[in-house]
XYZ file of C-alpha atoms in Angstrom:
692
model
C -22.117 155.030 0.500
C -22.607 155.728 -3.043
C -25.786 157.193 -4.374
C -27.632 154.857 -6.623
C -27.141 155.635 -10.373
C -30.451 157.146 -12.036
C -31.419 157.338 -15.589
C -33.961 159.687 -17.034
C -37.102 158.333 -18.549
C -36.185 159.970 -21.983
C -32.702 158.429 -21.814
C -34.406 154.811 -21.416
C -36.618 155.328 -24.328
C -33.720 156.506 -26.573
C -31.958 153.384 -25.434
C -34.647 150.914 -26.818
C -34.814 152.743 -29.990
C -31.075 153.710 -30.613
C -29.891 150.165 -31.696
C -32.211 149.859 -34.693
C -31.728 153.555 -35.664
C -27.757 153.205 -35.460
C -28.066 150.153 -37.776
C -30.158 151.969 -40.255
C -27.874 155.073 -40.248
C -24.820 152.975 -40.645
C -26.110 151.300 -43.658
C -27.018 154.428 -45.242
C -23.781 156.191 -44.385
C -21.596 153.718 -45.811
C -23.562 153.790 -49.034
C -23.232 157.474 -49.385
C -19.991 158.252 -47.620
C -17.730 157.421 -50.620
C -20.005 159.668 -52.983
C -20.022 162.350 -50.511
C -16.341 162.600 -49.900
C -15.734 163.115 -53.506
C -18.415 166.057 -53.515
C -16.842 167.500 -50.391
C -13.269 167.655 -51.705
C -14.690 169.261 -54.900
C -16.510 171.603 -52.896
C -13.415 172.393 -50.812
C -11.306 173.104 -54.137
C -14.149 175.514 -55.212
C -14.112 177.352 -51.797
C -10.348 177.722 -51.587
C -10.303 179.048 -55.138
C -13.040 181.507 -54.438
C -11.756 182.828 -51.000
C -8.103 182.214 -50.815
C -7.115 181.994 -54.594
C -8.516 185.415 -55.405
C -6.570 187.002 -52.407
C -3.284 184.977 -52.797
C -2.490 185.511 -56.597
C -2.390 189.276 -56.172
C -0.165 188.853 -53.353
C 2.285 186.664 -55.133
C 2.694 188.909 -57.919
C 3.215 192.052 -55.778
C 5.547 190.208 -53.597
C 7.526 188.971 -56.520
C 7.541 192.960 -57.747
C 8.708 193.876 -54.310
C 11.270 191.388 -54.306
C 12.645 192.418 -57.912
C 12.803 196.216 -56.649
C 14.490 195.364 -53.540
C 17.199 193.164 -55.297
C 17.735 195.767 -57.987
C 17.972 198.656 -55.351
C 20.538 196.741 -53.510
C 22.505 195.961 -56.704
C 22.576 199.527 -57.405
C 24.381 200.252 -53.999
C 21.353 202.050 -52.581
C 21.845 204.892 -55.065
C 19.013 204.260 -57.535
C 15.730 206.104 -56.902
C 12.983 204.468 -54.466
C 9.986 205.782 -55.863
C 9.085 202.562 -57.634
C 10.130 200.238 -54.610
C 7.961 202.307 -52.162
C 5.132 202.253 -54.511
C 5.138 198.460 -54.802
C 5.552 198.079 -50.787
C 2.395 200.169 -50.543
C 0.585 197.929 -52.890
C 1.906 194.989 -51.064
C 0.475 196.232 -47.772
C -2.835 196.293 -49.452
C -2.738 192.543 -50.437
C -1.275 191.552 -47.027
C -4.696 192.990 -45.656
C -6.602 190.970 -48.115
C -4.578 187.931 -47.113
C -5.374 188.445 -43.579
C -9.023 188.793 -44.259
C -9.325 185.626 -46.579
C -7.211 183.440 -43.875
C -9.758 184.557 -41.219
C -12.737 183.691 -43.116
C -14.997 181.313 -41.719
C -15.943 179.905 -45.091
C -12.316 178.986 -45.776
C -11.397 178.026 -42.300
C -13.898 175.222 -42.315
C -12.357 173.378 -45.253
C -8.966 173.218 -43.493
C -7.236 170.515 -41.219
C -5.123 171.239 -38.234
C -1.984 170.952 -40.324
C -3.273 173.165 -42.873
C -4.201 175.777 -40.255
C -0.790 175.681 -39.066
C 0.927 176.130 -42.237
C -1.346 178.828 -43.101
C -0.572 180.638 -39.764
C 2.993 180.429 -40.704
C 2.534 182.053 -43.898
C 0.350 184.944 -42.482
C 2.895 185.435 -39.634
C 5.482 186.009 -42.192
C 3.503 188.387 -44.360
C 2.773 190.466 -41.356
C 6.394 190.827 -40.263
C 7.626 191.538 -43.788
C 8.759 194.952 -42.239
C 11.846 193.299 -40.765
C 13.122 192.067 -44.060
C 12.291 195.661 -45.430
C 14.180 197.241 -42.694
C 17.150 195.129 -43.413
C 17.123 196.139 -47.006
C 16.662 199.738 -46.360
C 19.671 199.591 -43.696
C 21.896 197.811 -46.479
C 22.302 194.874 -44.023
C 21.519 192.357 -46.898
C 23.396 191.598 -50.156
C 21.085 191.329 -53.094
C 21.471 187.518 -53.077
C 20.384 187.258 -49.398
C 17.527 189.592 -49.724
C 16.535 187.526 -52.818
C 16.380 184.408 -50.629
C 14.636 186.106 -47.701
C 11.597 186.949 -50.199
C 11.769 183.581 -51.578
C 11.286 182.176 -47.975
C 8.000 183.890 -47.649
C 6.661 182.454 -51.019
C 7.976 179.010 -50.446
C 5.728 179.036 -47.185
C 2.767 179.740 -49.416
C 3.341 176.775 -51.680
C 4.170 174.280 -48.828
C 0.567 175.185 -47.546
C -1.137 175.137 -51.071
C 0.571 171.782 -51.856
C -0.810 170.198 -48.875
C -4.334 171.668 -49.456
C -4.646 170.384 -52.921
C -2.997 167.083 -52.170
C -5.357 166.528 -49.194
C -8.467 167.194 -51.440
C -7.181 164.485 -53.816
C -7.978 166.575 -56.956
C -4.997 166.174 -59.638
C -6.078 169.006 -61.714
C -5.650 171.398 -58.733
C -2.315 169.973 -57.949
C -1.058 170.528 -61.477
C -2.349 174.064 -61.506
C -0.303 174.711 -58.274
C 2.607 173.490 -60.297
C 2.094 175.918 -63.016
C 1.675 178.663 -60.368
C 5.015 177.582 -58.848
C 6.735 177.658 -62.476
C 5.276 181.254 -62.685
C 7.017 182.003 -59.300
C 10.450 180.438 -60.363
C 10.376 182.623 -63.628
C 9.738 185.649 -61.453
C 12.807 184.582 -59.321
C 14.947 184.284 -62.260
C 13.834 187.659 -63.566
C 14.853 189.303 -60.254
C 18.014 187.570 -59.849
C 19.276 188.422 -63.419
C 17.830 191.857 -63.192
C 20.110 192.414 -60.060
C 23.239 191.156 -61.756
C 22.643 193.640 -64.804
C 22.069 196.580 -62.471
C 25.130 195.432 -60.494
C 27.623 195.347 -63.263
C 26.504 192.360 -65.264
C 28.818 189.805 -63.817
C 27.256 186.654 -62.105
C 28.770 184.907 -59.128
C 29.071 181.177 -59.236
C 26.390 180.894 -56.632
C 24.019 183.255 -58.670
C 24.742 181.403 -61.817
C 23.987 177.955 -60.101
C 20.645 179.524 -58.765
C 19.543 180.812 -62.093
C 20.322 177.506 -63.938
C 18.235 175.662 -61.150
C 15.375 178.028 -61.610
C 15.180 177.896 -65.513
C 15.487 173.946 -65.480
C 12.920 173.492 -62.678
C 10.580 175.743 -64.322
C 10.724 174.283 -67.603
C 10.253 170.640 -65.921
C 6.987 171.946 -64.028
C 5.600 173.524 -67.211
C 6.173 170.147 -69.184
C 4.698 167.594 -66.369
C 1.722 169.870 -65.716
C 0.802 170.447 -69.222
C 0.920 166.653 -69.819
C -1.472 166.027 -67.006
C -3.959 168.883 -67.488
C -7.303 168.187 -69.226
C -7.639 169.954 -72.507
C -9.785 172.805 -71.220
C -7.375 173.346 -68.296
C -4.273 173.190 -70.455
C -5.363 175.243 -73.282
C -4.677 178.668 -71.678
C -1.054 177.678 -70.530
C -0.350 176.107 -74.084
C -1.301 179.447 -75.874
C 0.786 181.615 -73.204
C 3.882 179.275 -73.800
C 3.609 179.545 -77.522
C 3.157 183.353 -77.488
C 5.961 185.812 -78.614
C 6.542 186.937 -75.226
C 7.296 183.399 -74.204
C 9.783 183.085 -77.095
C 11.521 186.245 -76.360
C 11.959 185.424 -72.957
C 13.361 182.004 -73.622
C 15.925 183.339 -76.007
C 17.100 185.895 -73.520
C 17.597 183.288 -70.699
C 19.346 180.868 -73.073
C 21.985 183.806 -73.621
C 21.992 183.994 -69.686
C 22.766 180.218 -69.379
C 25.421 180.528 -72.269
C 27.230 183.249 -70.545
C 28.425 181.405 -67.520
C 29.478 182.655 -64.264
C 31.861 185.761 -63.976
C 31.330 186.621 -67.614
C 29.606 189.975 -68.344
C 25.951 189.494 -69.512
C 25.306 191.306 -72.893
C 21.783 191.977 -72.266
C 19.973 195.522 -71.680
C 18.502 195.589 -68.333
C 15.302 197.282 -69.645
C 15.094 194.623 -72.479
C 15.499 191.884 -69.847
C 12.760 193.392 -67.512
C 10.345 193.621 -70.439
C 10.982 190.266 -71.705
C 10.520 188.793 -68.252
C 7.416 190.869 -67.434
C 5.853 190.177 -70.657
C 6.324 186.321 -70.134
C 5.162 186.358 -66.541
C 2.114 188.451 -67.631
C 1.152 185.952 -70.378
C 1.516 182.778 -68.229
C -0.213 184.520 -65.216
C -3.272 185.362 -67.523
C -3.199 181.497 -68.595
C -3.351 180.576 -64.868
C -6.278 182.698 -64.199
C -8.186 181.272 -67.087
C -7.335 177.798 -65.998
C -8.394 178.426 -62.285
C -11.746 179.678 -63.527
C -12.062 176.432 -65.721
C -11.090 174.295 -62.974
C -13.589 175.721 -60.527
C -16.413 175.338 -63.043
C -15.242 171.825 -63.590
C -15.327 171.009 -59.772
C -18.599 172.593 -59.316
C -20.125 170.662 -62.232
C -18.483 167.314 -61.028
C -19.588 168.236 -57.403
C -23.217 168.698 -58.634
C -23.333 165.612 -60.334
C -21.827 163.767 -57.359
C -24.364 165.161 -54.977
C -27.338 164.474 -57.511
C -26.180 160.662 -57.463
C -25.831 160.772 -53.767
C -29.328 162.000 -53.327
C -30.829 159.441 -55.709
C -28.778 156.720 -54.006
C -29.245 157.594 -50.487
C -32.644 159.562 -50.523
C -34.834 156.774 -49.521
C -32.666 155.593 -46.764
C -32.361 159.322 -45.462
C -36.169 159.627 -45.524
C -36.529 156.323 -43.521
C -33.931 157.517 -40.875
C -35.502 160.887 -40.589
C -39.121 159.590 -40.230
C -37.933 157.187 -37.405
C -36.064 159.757 -35.782
C -39.097 162.111 -36.049
C -41.457 159.705 -34.609
C -39.245 158.794 -31.654
C -38.485 162.441 -30.957
C -42.160 163.240 -31.077
C -43.112 160.536 -28.511
C -40.220 161.304 -26.168
C -40.870 165.037 -26.328
C -44.374 164.233 -25.293
C -43.505 162.208 -22.261
C -40.561 164.629 -21.474
C -42.730 167.612 -21.598
C -45.377 166.307 -19.204
C -42.522 165.391 -16.796
C -40.771 168.621 -17.095
C -44.194 170.404 -16.439
C -44.414 168.464 -13.170
C -40.867 169.361 -12.446
C -41.538 172.912 -13.105
C -44.635 172.831 -10.846
C -42.591 171.513 -7.987
C -39.792 173.998 -8.562
C -42.191 176.885 -8.694
C -43.825 175.633 -5.386
C -40.403 175.378 -3.682
C -38.736 178.567 -4.796
C -41.417 181.073 -5.542
C -44.761 180.288 -4.123
C -43.866 178.687 -0.825
C -41.201 181.568 -0.106
C -43.744 184.205 -1.126
C -46.550 182.429 0.953
C -44.290 182.481 4.151
C -43.565 186.083 3.579
C -47.273 187.045 3.355
C -48.030 185.028 6.273
C -45.127 186.798 8.364
C -46.793 190.019 7.379
C -50.146 188.752 8.759
C -51.975 188.326 5.671
C -54.705 185.849 5.599
C -54.296 182.883 3.215
C -56.828 180.647 1.425
C -55.106 177.086 1.349
C -57.437 175.995 -1.654
C -56.587 179.206 -3.551
C -52.757 178.878 -2.944
C -52.742 174.991 -3.664
C -54.941 174.409 -6.765
C -54.756 170.723 -8.129
C -52.239 170.306 -10.964
C -53.860 169.451 -14.452
C -50.670 167.693 -16.106
C -49.954 164.790 -18.317
C -51.958 163.117 -21.488
C -50.693 159.799 -20.007
C -52.317 157.971 -16.967
C -49.174 157.633 -14.997
C -48.021 161.154 -15.344
C -51.412 162.228 -14.325
C -51.534 160.235 -11.234
C -47.966 161.373 -10.181
C -49.409 165.019 -10.913
C -52.328 164.291 -8.599
C -50.179 162.951 -5.856
C -47.869 165.918 -6.028
C -51.218 168.225 -5.670
C -51.773 166.448 -2.379
C -48.276 167.050 -1.405
C -48.558 170.751 -2.357
C -51.912 171.177 -0.381
C -50.284 169.520 2.811
C -47.384 171.845 2.407
C -49.396 174.969 2.051
C -51.538 173.877 5.024
C -48.395 173.272 7.058
C -47.251 176.585 6.371
C -50.456 178.260 7.328
C -50.472 176.257 10.462
C -47.016 177.296 11.230
C -47.802 180.831 10.775
C -51.009 180.646 13.017
C -48.653 178.984 15.597
C -46.242 181.704 15.375
C -48.737 184.304 15.831
C -50.287 182.717 18.842
C -46.725 182.587 20.440
C -46.189 186.204 19.585
C -49.435 186.955 21.209
C -48.454 185.024 24.211
C -45.173 187.033 24.202
C -47.280 190.180 23.888
C -49.667 189.409 26.659
C -46.879 188.509 29.086
C -44.961 191.659 28.318
C -48.092 193.790 28.636
C -48.845 191.981 32.259
C -45.232 192.850 33.228
C -45.332 196.300 31.856
C -48.503 197.016 34.113
C -46.845 195.626 37.185
C -43.612 197.548 36.460
C -45.441 200.864 36.029
C -47.396 200.366 39.069
C -44.173 199.531 40.814
C -42.400 202.467 39.649
C -45.338 204.701 40.692
C -45.000 203.221 44.295
C -41.262 203.924 44.167
C -41.769 207.331 43.172
C -44.120 207.987 46.102
C -41.561 206.339 48.533
C -38.895 208.484 47.145
C -40.822 211.612 47.779
C -41.522 210.416 51.483
C -38.018 209.255 52.182
C -35.568 211.584 54.238
C -32.811 209.097 55.079
C -30.045 209.302 52.461
C -29.235 205.654 52.634
C -32.858 204.523 52.243
C -33.278 207.037 49.428
C -30.153 205.650 47.724
C -31.578 202.133 48.233
C -35.024 203.120 46.448
C -33.145 204.761 43.689
C -31.124 201.456 43.021
C -34.466 199.572 43.058
C -36.124 202.402 40.805
C -33.158 201.735 38.347
C -33.448 198.016 38.360
C -37.257 198.459 37.714
C -36.666 200.707 34.925
C -34.235 198.155 33.267
C -37.026 195.326 33.743
C -39.335 197.679 32.000
C -37.065 197.804 28.987
C -36.763 194.136 29.076
C -40.482 193.896 29.024
C -40.620 196.174 26.286
C -38.139 194.256 24.188
C -40.438 191.091 24.551
C -43.164 193.272 22.975
C -41.134 194.209 20.212
C -40.051 190.563 19.400
C -43.821 189.948 19.190
C -44.013 192.489 16.419
C -46.003 194.872 18.381
C -45.273 198.483 19.569
C -43.562 198.978 22.963
C -46.743 200.940 24.191
C -45.338 204.198 25.210
C -44.463 207.433 23.664
C -44.160 211.299 24.202
C -46.323 213.898 22.675
C -44.029 216.933 22.724
C -40.277 217.020 21.481
C -37.762 216.299 24.250
C -34.174 217.517 24.308
C -31.481 215.318 22.835
C -29.400 215.388 25.993
C -32.533 214.416 28.173
C -33.015 211.415 25.789
C -29.240 210.413 26.069
C -29.344 210.504 29.769
C -32.519 208.706 29.785
C -30.983 205.999 27.826
C -27.874 205.921 30.100
C -30.182 205.582 33.171
C -31.574 202.357 31.636
C -28.251 200.936 31.475
C -27.044 198.656 34.530
C -23.372 199.939 34.519
C -24.636 203.476 34.115
C -21.782 205.199 36.225
C -19.152 204.378 33.456
C -21.089 206.211 30.734
C -20.105 209.882 29.939
C -22.370 211.935 27.852
C -19.878 214.469 26.176
C -22.429 216.109 23.975
C -23.684 219.673 24.286
C -26.339 219.313 21.310
C -29.475 221.554 21.828
C -31.616 219.869 19.486
C -34.630 217.771 20.304
C -36.364 214.483 19.303
C -39.835 214.502 18.079
C -42.247 213.043 20.788
C -43.218 210.204 18.811
C -39.797 208.683 18.549
C -38.501 209.466 22.120
C -39.376 206.175 23.700
C -37.891 204.124 20.894
C -34.811 206.162 20.524
C -34.209 205.834 24.211
C -34.842 202.135 24.109
C -32.439 201.651 21.018
C -29.643 203.669 22.394
C -29.879 201.951 25.765
C -29.481 198.568 23.985
C -26.327 200.044 22.138
C -24.813 201.481 25.242
C -25.418 198.421 27.376
C -23.719 196.360 24.836
C -20.855 198.675 24.869
C -20.573 198.462 28.645
C -20.958 194.662 29.080
C -18.264 193.932 26.197
C -15.563 196.160 27.383
C -13.516 195.955 30.721
C -15.193 197.450 33.934
C -12.675 200.116 34.553
C -13.031 201.765 31.073
C -15.499 204.371 30.189
C -18.163 204.335 27.362
C -18.413 207.722 25.789
C -21.828 208.990 24.147
C -21.430 212.039 21.828
C -24.133 213.651 19.491
C -24.448 216.292 17.103
C -26.156 217.563 13.927
C -24.711 216.448 10.554
C -25.327 216.900 6.843
C -27.891 213.975 6.754
C -29.657 214.226 10.110
C -28.630 213.909 13.595
C -25.715 211.297 14.579
C -25.223 209.623 18.227
C -21.763 207.916 18.616
C -21.276 205.348 21.206
C -17.781 204.340 21.770
C -16.168 201.668 23.981
C -12.689 200.291 24.727
C -13.434 196.591 24.605
C -11.718 193.746 22.376
C -13.659 194.839 19.200
C -14.816 192.295 16.633
C -13.561 190.409 13.889
C -14.206 192.024 10.170
C -16.540 189.096 8.966
C -18.635 189.174 12.080
C -18.666 193.121 11.799
C -19.856 193.006 8.500
C -22.657 190.363 9.108
C -24.148 192.518 11.975
C -23.992 195.742 9.838
C -25.764 193.714 7.100
C -28.556 192.684 9.628
C -29.028 196.275 10.934
C -29.419 197.629 7.318
C -32.188 195.257 6.361
C -35.728 194.850 7.696
C -35.372 192.422 10.726
C -36.783 188.983 10.737
C -36.770 187.339 14.135
C -35.329 183.723 14.193
C -35.763 181.665 17.265
C -32.275 179.990 16.287
C -30.554 183.375 17.072
C -31.875 183.747 20.582
C -28.431 185.198 21.896
C -28.909 188.119 19.808
C -32.278 189.494 20.946
C -30.840 192.837 21.571
C -29.714 193.265 17.961
C -33.222 192.251 16.668
C -34.565 194.867 18.893
C -32.177 197.540 17.606
C -32.902 196.616 14.071
C -36.734 196.602 14.752
C -36.600 200.093 16.171
C -34.062 201.456 13.665
C -36.195 200.088 10.598
C -39.377 201.630 12.279
C -38.071 205.044 12.140
C -35.614 204.979 9.144
C -32.561 205.253 11.506
C -29.279 204.027 10.279
C -27.069 201.897 12.736
C -23.463 201.141 11.967
C -20.790 199.575 13.774
C -16.986 200.055 12.982
C -13.595 199.607 14.775
C -12.400 202.830 16.803
C -9.045 203.966 17.612
C -9.034 202.258 21.093
C -9.277 198.963 19.606
C -12.941 198.733 20.462
C -16.228 199.466 18.630
C -17.729 202.833 17.689
C -21.507 202.435 17.100
C -22.903 205.259 14.931
C -26.660 205.995 15.002
C -27.842 208.406 12.286
C -31.244 209.954 12.993
C -33.116 211.360 9.967
C -34.031 214.929 9.748
C -37.648 214.188 10.283
C -36.911 212.800 14.025
C -34.919 216.208 14.979
C -36.339 219.502 15.830
C -34.663 222.924 16.819
C -34.060 223.773 20.522
C -36.856 226.399 20.407
C -39.387 223.667 19.847
C -38.513 221.354 22.668
C -41.473 220.914 25.068
C -43.880 222.621 22.641
C -46.667 220.912 20.896
C -46.401 220.599 17.203
C -49.352 220.738 14.804
C -47.912 218.889 12.226
C -47.202 215.978 14.539
C -49.974 213.685 15.077
C -50.804 213.187 18.942
C -50.129 209.718 20.023
C -52.619 208.361 22.451
C -50.832 205.202 22.312
C -48.661 204.875 25.193
C -45.809 207.284 25.953
C -43.811 207.109 29.092
C -40.009 207.934 28.342
C -37.358 206.277 30.218
C -36.770 209.786 31.422
C -39.640 210.564 33.499
C -39.926 214.531 33.976
C -40.217 216.074 37.196
C -41.748 219.732 37.011
C -39.476 222.584 37.571
C -40.193 226.306 38.017
C -39.613 226.587 34.249
C -42.118 224.045 33.414
C -39.712 221.815 31.488
C -38.141 218.393 32.656
C -35.193 218.306 35.018
C -33.338 215.399 36.559
C -32.544 214.782 40.221
C -29.190 213.538 41.333
C -28.440 210.165 43.152
C -25.673 209.780 45.699
C -23.205 209.113 43.165
C -23.813 212.387 41.549
C -25.150 210.597 38.347
C -28.774 211.529 37.016
C -31.396 209.332 38.189
C -34.943 208.589 37.489
C -37.692 210.193 39.454
C -41.317 210.025 39.160
C -43.463 213.020 38.913
C -47.224 213.782 38.525
C -48.089 215.768 35.310
C -47.688 219.425 36.392
C -48.602 222.804 34.801
C -46.936 223.134 31.316
C -45.653 219.505 31.697
C -46.286 216.971 28.846
C -48.421 214.417 30.517
C -47.025 210.740 30.757
C -49.475 208.271 29.343
C -49.115 204.520 29.980
C -50.542 201.674 28.189
C -53.693 200.267 29.642
C -52.773 197.435 32.129
C -53.153 194.156 30.837
C -55.646 191.913 32.693
C -54.026 190.123 35.676
């Protein structure tokens, strides 16, 4: 089923106002569009002249010089000095850098269409790869005419771009100015081609003569047509340049070239020809520069006048449109601000306040419902205010429900704790009775049965302690003095059902501080029992321990089927964080108990695959829980004496040395025995029995 389509209040409001506003904007736009279009075109011409024109003109002049030097050098068979050519190339590299900078300018790029950008990209690409042409010239792979054509191709790419630029902007004066720039380039080509012929012997091929003739007549045509279309101000610099002595000298020289025809020796001095052509090009290029500045000034004046007219014609309409939009936006923002405030309050409650409240409740903090759920004072309109009041009621109900759930969970935990304490009391009494019966029994079979019941009762006590830990309380037993690590390991093994499969292979002599003995035994027992339960019954479970750089490590290895990498990573993540009991994970109570005990003492528990295909569980105890061998069984002034219950799973029996020892059962494994505290023996303190 498709979800219903919803619209925001702000969108609905905009929908009511959009039709009259669009009508008003459309009328104003059509009145101002034509005027603004002219102004923008004129501004684009000014921008292109300022950014691109200032970079391209030096590039064109320098590229023409490099073209001439390359053609002359090739015409001389590569025997002429390279000093001048290398200097021009270095200068050309600088102009290419400026061209790249101008082409990437955001101010210039903003005036270009997609096709313009494409043609500009082609030009910049050819400039940046000019080294290929230079390499062919240096290697002598090109003749003078082919090299001449290769350089011309780069310059033609520029003119293809610039003609599109000025044609799109529709400014005729700029178009004819480009024509004069093209005429200057053609005169440079003529000077280059004739200069190469003069250096190479003075005889032109038919192709070279045809090219020179084409260049001369095309240039003269461009000069004539452009001058006829220029305004007096834009055409004056060119008329002065074309009437100068330099222009007359160059025209006379090129007439002699045309009159000589192909395959005839030119009777011109190369130096004189170079001087005439450079003088002419310099004169016309100076006129181009002056005309460009005049054109930019005209464009700016025209644009300013157009924009002024646009302001006068469209000003009143624009003011009306802006005023309408302002009032609409102000009203919509006020409504939207109220609604967003309500939304923000709801999101803050759901994502911050309620999770924080639940966290505080889980830690047992007292919470005042009225203080945690203050009423919302939102909205300047009655409808929004009423919605805020309704949400305040929902907020107060949600907070009250969270507090109620926390109280209920606390009550359930108390029930768990009371039940576990009752069971602990009964189990302690049962263990004491079994201890007495074991001492009186003389029949080996009866004694073995009593040992089995003793072992079962010890495991039952561990389960009861697990229930206490689930309720968030301390298990209720501890040890005042340090206990040897091996005794702790054997005690943990003794609380496992399948203890006969467990091998303790460690010879560590260190001890565990008394306050942590019971919890470490419980933690290790859970891990050892897990290893035994999830491995084949005919395989051993090995327990090893030893001192390492970061503390004391206990390793539990089984030979079971192992675990998938994802599940193993999830379990390790849970064991590395503060545990939070979840009734939905009732099948992982042992994991929660291990995590709780590890977090309490700063113990790191990690599971990883081992060489047998099963799992290796690594328990790293911090240095604060480990003592040297010479402190085992001795009271430590630095360790607070725990009056809270202590009764390790290893129940000591007094020996002649006054330290705990273990009696063996009929299987040869260590078993639990009960003993009354004796001389030199650390007393066993149990939790006070819960009321029956």
